[in-house]
PDB file of C-alpha atoms in Angstrom:
ATOM      1  CA  MET A   7      21.064  -9.452  17.145  1.00 57.00           C
ATOM      2  CA  PRO A   8      19.583  -6.070  18.803  1.00 65.00           C
ATOM      3  CA  SER A   9      20.978  -4.532  21.553  1.00 69.00           C
ATOM      4  CA  PRO A  10      18.473  -5.972  24.994  1.00 61.00           C
ATOM      5  CA  ASP A  11      16.699  -2.042  25.102  1.00 85.00           C
ATOM      6  CA  LEU A  12      15.369  -2.543  21.706  1.00 91.00           C
ATOM      7  CA  VAL A  13      14.142  -5.960  22.538  1.00 91.00           C
ATOM      8  CA  THR A  14      12.541  -5.336  26.033  1.00 89.00           C
ATOM      9  CA  SER A  15      11.881  -1.468  26.133  1.00 93.00           C
ATOM     10  CA  GLY A  16       8.920   0.021  25.500  1.00 94.00           C
ATOM     11  CA  LEU A  17       7.416   0.283  22.183  1.00 97.00           C
ATOM     12  CA  THR A  18       5.029   3.053  21.523  1.00 96.00           C
ATOM     13  CA  LEU A  19       2.966   3.234  18.418  1.00 96.00           C
ATOM     14  CA  THR A  20       3.202   6.938  16.573  1.00 95.00           C
ATOM     15  CA  GLY A  21       1.738   6.217  13.420  1.00 96.00           C
ATOM     16  CA  ARG A  22       0.016   3.802  10.838  1.00 95.00           C
ATOM     17  CA  ILE A  23       1.451   3.356   7.140  1.00 92.00           C
ATOM     18  CA  THR A  24      -1.938   3.389   5.100  1.00 90.00           C
ATOM     19  CA  THR A  25      -0.837   2.014   1.949  1.00 87.00           C
ATOM     20  CA  ALA A  26       0.926  -1.352   3.125  1.00 86.00           C
ATOM     21  CA  SER A  27      -1.234  -4.363   2.380  1.00 86.00           C
ATOM     22  CA  ASN A  28      -0.665  -5.674   5.830  1.00 92.00           C
ATOM     23  CA  ALA A  29      -0.949  -3.930   9.430  1.00 94.00           C
ATOM     24  CA  THR A  30       2.108  -1.882   9.532  1.00 97.00           C
ATOM     25  CA  PHE A  31       3.029   1.104  12.167  1.00 97.00           C
ATOM     26  CA  LEU A  32       5.475   3.808  12.723  1.00 97.00           C
ATOM     27  CA  GLY A  33       6.680   3.172  16.393  1.00 97.00           C
ATOM     28  CA  SER A  34       9.273   4.409  18.560  1.00 97.00           C
ATOM     29  CA  ILE A  35      11.504   2.421  21.138  1.00 97.00           C
ATOM     30  CA  GLY A  36      13.136   5.661  23.364  1.00 95.00           C
ATOM     31  CA  ASP A  37      14.259   7.524  20.775  1.00 95.00           C
ATOM     32  CA  VAL A  38      14.738   4.920  18.024  1.00 97.00           C
ATOM     33  CA  VAL A  39      12.156   5.154  15.149  1.00 97.00           C
ATOM     34  CA  VAL A  40      11.028   1.432  14.064  1.00 98.00           C
ATOM     35  CA  VAL A  41       8.561   0.025  11.830  1.00 98.00           C
ATOM     36  CA  TYR A  42       6.456  -2.667  13.507  1.00 98.00           C
ATOM     37  CA  LYS A  43       4.541  -5.122  11.642  1.00 98.00           C
ATOM     38  CA  PRO A  44       2.483  -7.606  13.879  1.00 98.00           C
ATOM     39  CA  ILE A  45       2.108 -10.743  12.987  1.00 98.00           C
ATOM     40  CA  ALA A  46      -1.797 -10.515  14.298  1.00 96.00           C
ATOM     41  CA  GLY A  47      -2.049  -7.810  11.057  1.00 96.00           C
ATOM     42  CA  GLU A  48      -0.851 -10.324   8.215  1.00 96.00           C
ATOM     43  CA  SER A  49      -3.272 -10.860   5.657  1.00 93.00           C
ATOM     44  CA  PRO A  50      -3.754 -14.576   4.695  1.00 93.00           C
ATOM     45  CA  LEU A  51      -2.268 -15.815   1.133  1.00 94.00           C
ATOM     46  CA  TRP A  52      -2.626 -18.528  -1.084  1.00 93.00           C
ATOM     47  CA  ASP A  53       0.964 -19.056  -1.749  1.00 93.00           C
ATOM     48  CA  PHE A  54       2.871 -18.597   1.749  1.00 96.00           C
ATOM     49  CA  PRO A  55       1.859 -19.826   5.049  1.00 95.00           C
ATOM     50  CA  HIS A  56      -0.068 -17.751   7.250  1.00 95.00           C
ATOM     51  CA  GLY A  57       1.778 -16.137   9.882  1.00 96.00           C
ATOM     52  CA  THR A  58       4.907 -16.286   8.277  1.00 98.00           C
ATOM     53  CA  LEU A  59       6.070 -12.984   6.558  1.00 98.00           C
ATOM     54  CA  ALA A  60       7.512 -11.481   9.941  1.00 98.00           C
ATOM     55  CA  HIS A  61       9.891 -14.564  10.282  1.00 98.00           C
ATOM     56  CA  ARG A  62      10.575 -13.995   6.573  1.00 98.00           C
ATOM     57  CA  GLU A  63      11.717 -10.632   6.973  1.00 98.00           C
ATOM     58  CA  VAL A  64      14.112 -11.133  10.028  1.00 98.00           C
ATOM     59  CA  ALA A  65      15.597 -14.124   8.093  1.00 98.00           C
ATOM     60  CA  ALA A  66      16.122 -11.786   5.030  1.00 98.00           C
ATOM     61  CA  TYR A  67      17.749  -9.252   7.214  1.00 98.00           C
ATOM     62  CA  LEU A  68      19.929 -12.290   8.371  1.00 98.00           C
ATOM     63  CA  VAL A  69      21.027 -12.939   5.098  1.00 98.00           C
ATOM     64  CA  SER A  70      21.829  -9.467   4.001  1.00 98.00           C
ATOM     65  CA  GLN A  71      24.272  -9.428   6.813  1.00 98.00           C
ATOM     66  CA  VAL A  72      26.283 -12.693   5.588  1.00 98.00           C
ATOM     67  CA  PHE A  73      26.085 -11.099   2.185  1.00 98.00           C
ATOM     68  CA  GLY A  74      28.043  -8.115   3.903  1.00 98.00           C
ATOM     69  CA  TRP A  75      25.971  -5.615   1.880  1.00 98.00           C
ATOM     70  CA  ASP A  76      23.847  -3.779   4.377  1.00 97.00           C
ATOM     71  CA  ILE A  77      20.874  -3.856   1.860  1.00 98.00           C
ATOM     72  CA  VAL A  78      17.990  -4.583   4.780  1.00 98.00           C
ATOM     73  CA  PRO A  79      18.114  -2.389   7.630  1.00 98.00           C
ATOM     74  CA  HIS A  80      18.208  -3.885  11.033  1.00 98.00           C
ATOM     75  CA  THR A  81      15.498  -6.523  11.359  1.00 98.00           C
ATOM     76  CA  TRP A  82      14.312  -8.305  14.967  1.00 98.00           C
ATOM     77  CA  LEU A  83      11.484  -9.823  16.504  1.00 98.00           C
ATOM     78  CA  ARG A  84       9.986  -8.903  19.499  1.00 97.00           C
ATOM     79  CA  ASP A  85       6.720  -8.404  21.142  1.00 97.00           C
ATOM     80  CA  GLY A  86       4.865  -4.867  21.045  1.00 96.00           C
ATOM     81  CA  PRO A  87       1.209  -3.494  21.322  1.00 96.00           C
ATOM     82  CA  MET A  88      -0.793  -5.707  18.881  1.00 96.00           C
ATOM     83  CA  GLY A  89       1.729  -8.760  19.758  1.00 97.00           C
ATOM     84  CA  LYS A  90       4.862 -10.046  18.435  1.00 98.00           C
ATOM     85  CA  GLY A  91       5.863  -9.065  15.074  1.00 98.00           C
ATOM     86  CA  MET A  92       8.454  -7.748  13.134  1.00 98.00           C
ATOM     87  CA  VAL A  93      10.709  -4.505  14.008  1.00 98.00           C
ATOM     88  CA  GLN A  94      12.939  -2.689  11.832  1.00 98.00           C
ATOM     89  CA  LEU A  95      14.907   0.431  11.773  1.00 98.00           C
ATOM     90  CA  TRP A  96      13.355   3.739  10.063  1.00 97.00           C
ATOM     91  CA  GLN A  97      15.516   4.860   7.357  1.00 97.00           C
ATOM     92  CA  GLU A  98      15.296   8.475   5.984  1.00 95.00           C
ATOM     93  CA  GLN A  99      15.464   8.224   2.255  1.00 96.00           C
ATOM     94  CA  ASP A 100      16.104  11.157  -0.087  1.00 96.00           C
ATOM     95  CA  PRO A 101      13.290  12.315  -1.907  1.00 93.00           C
ATOM     96  CA  ALA A 102      14.958  13.770  -4.381  1.00 94.00           C
ATOM     97  CA  GLN A 103      16.394  10.562  -5.458  1.00 95.00           C
ATOM     98  CA  ASN A 104      14.423   7.713  -7.014  1.00 95.00           C
ATOM     99  CA  ALA A 105      16.476   4.601  -7.886  1.00 97.00           C
ATOM    100  CA  VAL A 106      13.380   3.263  -9.859  1.00 98.00           C
ATOM    101  CA  ASN A 107      11.281   5.882 -12.357  1.00 97.00           C
ATOM    102  CA  LEU A 108       8.642   5.696 -14.925  1.00 95.00           C
ATOM    103  CA  VAL A 109      10.331   8.244 -18.045  1.00 95.00           C
ATOM    104  CA  GLY A 110       8.840   9.374 -21.186  1.00 95.00           C
ATOM    105  CA  THR A 111      10.237   6.438 -23.837  1.00 96.00           C
ATOM    106  CA  ASP A 112      11.632   9.072 -25.642  1.00 94.00           C
ATOM    107  CA  HIS A 113      13.421  10.443 -22.949  1.00 93.00           C
ATOM    108  CA  VAL A 114      15.415   7.935 -21.320  1.00 94.00           C
ATOM    109  CA  PRO A 115      18.700   8.667 -20.211  1.00 92.00           C
ATOM    110  CA  GLU A 116      21.339   6.936 -22.629  1.00 90.00           C
ATOM    111  CA  THR A 117      23.787   6.233 -19.773  1.00 95.00           C
ATOM    112  CA  GLY A 118      23.343   5.459 -15.864  1.00 96.00           C
ATOM    113  CA  TRP A 119      19.920   3.448 -16.433  1.00 97.00           C
ATOM    114  CA  LYS A 120      18.265  -0.092 -17.474  1.00 97.00           C
ATOM    115  CA  ARG A 121      15.549  -0.253 -19.444  1.00 96.00           C
ATOM    116  CA  VAL A 122      12.952  -2.694 -18.044  1.00 96.00           C
ATOM    117  CA  LEU A 123       9.912  -2.643 -19.660  1.00 96.00           C
ATOM    118  CA  GLU A 124       7.557  -0.609 -21.901  1.00 95.00           C
ATOM    119  CA  GLY A 125       3.901   0.583 -21.728  1.00 94.00           C
ATOM    120  CA  ARG A 126       1.332   3.372 -21.954  1.00 94.00           C
ATOM    121  CA  ASP A 127       0.148   5.171 -19.182  1.00 91.00           C
ATOM    122  CA  GLY A 128      -3.356   6.396 -18.571  1.00 89.00           C
ATOM    123  CA  ALA A 129      -3.074   8.965 -21.276  1.00 91.00           C
ATOM    124  CA  GLY A 130      -1.736   6.614 -24.309  1.00 92.00           C
ATOM    125  CA  ARG A 131       1.441   7.762 -23.706  1.00 94.00           C
ATOM    126  CA  MET A 132       4.295   5.229 -24.334  1.00 96.00           C
ATOM    127  CA  VAL A 133       6.415   4.918 -21.148  1.00 97.00           C
ATOM    128  CA  THR A 134       9.409   2.828 -19.588  1.00 97.00           C
ATOM    129  CA  LEU A 135       9.752   1.809 -16.373  1.00 97.00           C
ATOM    130  CA  VAL A 136      13.914   2.197 -15.750  1.00 98.00           C
ATOM    131  CA  HIS A 137      16.150   1.777 -12.909  1.00 98.00           C
ATOM    132  CA  GLU A 138      19.472   2.843 -12.089  1.00 98.00           C
ATOM    133  CA  ASP A 139      22.508   0.940 -13.116  1.00 98.00           C
ATOM    134  CA  SER A 140      24.490   1.153  -9.940  1.00 97.00           C
ATOM    135  CA  PRO A 141      26.562  -1.125  -7.765  1.00 97.00           C
ATOM    136  CA  ALA A 142      24.317  -0.927  -5.100  1.00 97.00           C
ATOM    137  CA  LEU A 143      21.335  -2.042  -6.944  1.00 98.00           C
ATOM    138  CA  ARG A 144      23.236  -4.616  -8.687  1.00 98.00           C
ATOM    139  CA  ARG A 145      23.793  -6.022  -5.027  1.00 98.00           C
ATOM    140  CA  MET A 146      20.146  -5.719  -4.503  1.00 98.00           C
ATOM    141  CA  ALA A 147      18.987  -7.666  -7.379  1.00 98.00           C
ATOM    142  CA  VAL A 148      21.759 -10.690  -6.536  1.00 98.00           C
ATOM    143  CA  PHE A 149      20.096 -10.455  -2.918  1.00 98.00           C
ATOM    144  CA  ASP A 150      16.642 -10.750  -4.277  1.00 98.00           C
ATOM    145  CA  ALA A 151      17.539 -13.531  -6.421  1.00 98.00           C
ATOM    146  CA  VAL A 152      18.672 -15.400  -3.971  1.00 98.00           C
ATOM    147  CA  VAL A 153      15.780 -14.902  -1.229  1.00 98.00           C
ATOM    148  CA  ASN A 154      13.405 -14.975  -4.004  1.00 98.00           C
ATOM    149  CA  ASN A 155      11.925 -12.061  -3.548  1.00 98.00           C
ATOM    150  CA  ALA A 156       8.293 -11.793  -4.811  1.00 97.00           C
ATOM    151  CA  ASP A 157       7.655  -8.446  -4.348  1.00 97.00           C
ATOM    152  CA  ARG A 158      10.321  -5.725  -5.257  1.00 98.00           C
ATOM    153  CA  LYS A 159       8.349  -2.447  -6.048  1.00 98.00           C
ATOM    154  CA  GLY A 160       9.783   0.883  -6.730  1.00 97.00           C
ATOM    155  CA  ASP A 161       8.681   2.000  -3.640  1.00 96.00           C
ATOM    156  CA  HIS A 162      10.637  -1.120  -1.598  1.00 97.00           C
ATOM    157  CA  ILE A 163      14.166   0.575  -2.491  1.00 98.00           C
ATOM    158  CA  LEU A 164      15.079   3.370  -0.146  1.00 98.00           C
ATOM    159  CA  ALA A 165      17.544   5.855  -1.982  1.00 97.00           C
ATOM    160  CA  MET A 166      19.940   7.363   0.583  1.00 97.00           C
ATOM    161  CA  THR A 167      21.624  10.391   0.471  1.00 96.00           C
ATOM    162  CA  ASP A 168      24.946   9.210   0.830  1.00 95.00           C
ATOM    163  CA  GLY A 169      24.145   6.934  -2.476  1.00 94.00           C
ATOM    164  CA  HIS A 170      23.629   3.836  -0.298  1.00 97.00           C
ATOM    165  CA  ARG A 171      20.274   1.536  -1.554  1.00 98.00           C
ATOM    166  CA  HIS A 172      18.354  -0.004   1.523  1.00 98.00           C
ATOM    167  CA  GLY A 173      15.718  -2.762   0.449  1.00 98.00           C
ATOM    168  CA  VAL A 174      12.946  -3.128   2.738  1.00 98.00           C
ATOM    169  CA  ASP A 175       8.779  -5.034   2.879  1.00 97.00           C
ATOM    170  CA  HIS A 176      10.738  -8.702   2.565  1.00 98.00           C
ATOM    171  CA  GLY A 177       7.545 -10.629   3.750  1.00 98.00           C
ATOM    172  CA  LEU A 178       7.460 -12.462   0.664  1.00 98.00           C
ATOM    173  CA  THR A 179      10.594 -14.390   0.442  1.00 98.00           C
ATOM    174  CA  PHE A 180      12.157 -17.621   0.699  1.00 98.00           C
ATOM    175  CA  HIS A 181       9.031 -19.444  -0.870  1.00 97.00           C
ATOM    176  CA  ARG A 182      10.568 -23.253  -1.864  1.00 96.00           C
ATOM    177  CA  ASP A 183       9.130 -22.526  -5.309  1.00 95.00           C
ATOM    178  CA  HIS A 184      10.511 -19.981  -8.216  1.00 95.00           C
ATOM    179  CA  LYS A 185       8.650 -16.709  -7.404  1.00 96.00           C
ATOM    180  CA  LEU A 186      11.228 -14.017  -8.595  1.00 97.00           C
ATOM    181  CA  ARG A 187       9.191 -10.568  -9.057  1.00 98.00           C
ATOM    182  CA  THR A 188      10.948  -7.518  -9.500  1.00 98.00           C
ATOM    183  CA  VAL A 189      11.672  -4.283 -11.306  1.00 98.00           C
ATOM    184  CA  LEU A 190      15.179  -4.809 -11.357  1.00 98.00           C
ATOM    185  CA  TRP A 191      15.281  -6.609 -14.165  1.00 98.00           C
ATOM    186  CA  GLY A 192      17.995  -4.687 -16.056  1.00 97.00           C
ATOM    187  CA  TRP A 193      20.977  -7.070 -15.963  1.00 98.00           C
ATOM    188  CA  LEU A 194      19.055  -9.685 -16.978  1.00 96.00           C
ATOM    189  CA  GLY A 195      22.068 -12.455 -18.125  1.00 96.00           C
ATOM    190  CA  ASP A 196      25.017 -10.124 -17.569  1.00 98.00           C
ATOM    191  CA  PRO A 197      27.929 -12.011 -16.013  1.00 98.00           C
ATOM    192  CA  LEU A 198      28.143 -11.419 -12.118  1.00 98.00           C
ATOM    193  CA  THR A 199      31.278  -9.583 -10.737  1.00 98.00           C
ATOM    194  CA  ALA A 200      33.836 -11.383  -8.463  1.00 98.00           C
ATOM    195  CA  GLU A 201      32.328  -9.087  -5.530  1.00 98.00           C
ATOM    196  CA  GLU A 202      28.858 -10.718  -6.351  1.00 98.00           C
ATOM    197  CA  ARG A 203      30.113 -14.089  -6.619  1.00 98.00           C
ATOM    198  CA  GLU A 204      31.922 -13.796  -3.134  1.00 98.00           C
ATOM    199  CA  GLY A 205      28.736 -12.631  -1.706  1.00 98.00           C
ATOM    200  CA  ILE A 206      26.899 -15.481  -2.828  1.00 98.00           C
ATOM    201  CA  ASP A 207      29.721 -18.089  -1.674  1.00 98.00           C
ATOM    202  CA  ARG A 208      29.285 -16.130   2.078  1.00 98.00           C
ATOM    203  CA  VAL A 209      25.720 -17.054   2.135  1.00 98.00           C
ATOM    204  CA  SER A 210      26.200 -20.893   0.724  1.00 98.00           C
ATOM    205  CA  GLU A 211      28.920 -21.419   3.659  1.00 98.00           C
ATOM    206  CA  GLY A 212      26.992 -19.488   5.906  1.00 98.00           C
ATOM    207  CA  LEU A 213      23.943 -22.331   5.460  1.00 98.00           C
ATOM    208  CA  HIS A 214      26.494 -24.985   7.147  1.00 97.00           C
ATOM    209  CA  GLY A 215      26.835 -22.895  10.080  1.00 97.00           C
ATOM    210  CA  GLY A 216      25.286 -20.017  11.931  1.00 98.00           C
ATOM    211  CA  LEU A 217      23.441 -18.471   9.364  1.00 98.00           C
ATOM    212  CA  GLY A 218      21.704 -21.854   8.654  1.00 98.00           C
ATOM    213  CA  ARG A 219      21.310 -22.407  12.819  1.00 98.00           C
ATOM    214  CA  ASN A 220      19.248 -18.713  12.955  1.00 98.00           C
ATOM    215  CA  LEU A 221      17.326 -19.488   9.861  1.00 98.00           C
ATOM    216  CA  ALA A 222      15.886 -22.884  11.201  1.00 98.00           C
ATOM    217  CA  ASP A 223      14.293 -20.738  13.908  1.00 97.00           C
ATOM    218  CA  LEU A 224      12.483 -18.513  10.930  1.00 98.00           C
ATOM    219  CA  LEU A 225      12.172 -21.038   7.994  1.00 98.00           C
ATOM    220  CA  SER A 226      11.226 -24.102   7.120  1.00 98.00           C
ATOM    221  CA  ALA A 227      13.665 -26.895   6.042  1.00 98.00           C
ATOM    222  CA  GLU A 228      12.594 -27.147   2.793  1.00 98.00           C
ATOM    223  CA  GLU A 229      12.833 -23.428   1.958  1.00 98.00           C
ATOM    224  CA  ILE A 230      16.200 -23.386   3.383  1.00 98.00           C
ATOM    225  CA  ALA A 231      17.149 -26.123   1.293  1.00 98.00           C
ATOM    226  CA  SER A 232      15.676 -24.102  -1.878  1.00 98.00           C
ATOM    227  CA  LEU A 233      17.656 -21.033  -0.874  1.00 98.00           C
ATOM    228  CA  ALA A 234      20.862 -23.546  -1.007  1.00 98.00           C
ATOM    229  CA  ALA A 235      20.108 -24.828  -3.946  1.00 98.00           C
ATOM    230  CA  ARG A 236      19.556 -21.097  -5.415  1.00 98.00           C
ATOM    231  CA  CYS A 237      22.905 -20.032  -4.345  1.00 98.00           C
ATOM    232  CA  THR A 238      24.699 -22.883  -6.345  1.00 98.00           C
ATOM    233  CA  GLY A 239      22.300 -22.563  -9.236  1.00 98.00           C
ATOM    234  CA  LEU A 240      23.541 -18.991  -9.433  1.00 98.00           C
ATOM    235  CA  ARG A 241      27.055 -19.690  -8.880  1.00 97.00           C
ATOM    236  CA  LEU A 242      26.748 -22.157 -11.442  1.00 98.00           C
ATOM    237  CA  ALA A 243      25.328 -20.002 -14.133  1.00 98.00           C
ATOM    238  CA  GLY A 244      27.544 -17.480 -13.653  1.00 98.00           C
ATOM    239  CA  ARG A 245      24.794 -14.588 -14.179  1.00 98.00           C
ATOM    240  CA  PHE A 246      21.946 -12.790 -13.535  1.00 98.00           C
ATOM    241  CA  PRO A 247      18.926 -14.891 -14.201  1.00 96.00           C
ATOM    242  CA  ALA A 248      15.618 -14.728 -16.190  1.00 94.00           C
ATOM    243  CA  PRO A 249      12.382 -14.600 -15.662  1.00 93.00           C
ATOM    244  CA  SER A 250      10.753 -18.442 -15.718  1.00 89.00           C
ATOM    245  CA  GLY A 251       7.442 -19.878 -15.371  1.00 85.00           C
ATOM    246  CA  GLU A 252       4.183 -18.512 -16.431  1.00 85.00           C
ATOM    247  CA  MET A 253       3.707 -15.831 -13.728  1.00 87.00           C
ATOM    248  CA  SER A 254       4.535 -11.870 -13.983  1.00 93.00           C
ATOM    249  CA  ALA A 255       8.044 -11.115 -13.651  1.00 96.00           C
ATOM    250  CA  VAL A 256       7.259  -8.011 -12.197  1.00 96.00           C
ATOM    251  CA  PRO A 257       4.904  -7.059  -8.843  1.00 96.00           C
ATOM    252  CA  TRP A 258       1.991  -5.115  -9.448  1.00 93.00           C
ATOM    253  CA  PRO A 259       1.686  -2.392  -8.636  1.00 94.00           C
ATOM    254  CA  LEU A 260       5.283  -1.342  -9.966  1.00 95.00           C
ATOM    255  CA  PHE A 261       5.613   1.120  -7.080  1.00 94.00           C
TER     256      PHE A 261
END
């Protein structure tokens, strides 16, 4: 839980993130920089219940905490200048690093990177979407499969100076139906590591205890049951999932 000061102290808006599809603001609580997404600023979607995205962002943080991999920055619900919404600690990423990138198809590094898809850019040149082959990003891909992330764009991955990778923008998660759309398909079919399997087990066990009780205030019973089923399915398969269904396997735009 966030400290009482972060819940009750004044939240001052300092700017707006105009590239976001929903109302998203930079703000401060004392000297703590945060992101604030009011529920009132959420755009209606055809496939997610209206007014639930902030709750899904907090649910993603709670699952991240049980995984133990510090993927989602500290996130909570509180009142703000535009009403109740999601608040998340701001993370200053390293502008010199890119965990996901588009490169010329002839210039894909031989090691350290995974190919996802190829296409042509606006000038007709062949380009390849790649992401780094790192334990931190593998963990994020496992997390996304568990929470059923429908919107893992490249810009939703924050590359930190110390090599850590944070994931943000988790409003489109926990749908009861399969919705996985991600740029992190590079390990498709690869076996899960022992560490990754243990993380999934922690979430499965948590659903029968504190995690399950906390999620009950944020998600529907059907969505929690689907979360449990995804954990079970991943453990039985023992490997990274493949795209399924007729929907796109990647979000658009990619970044």
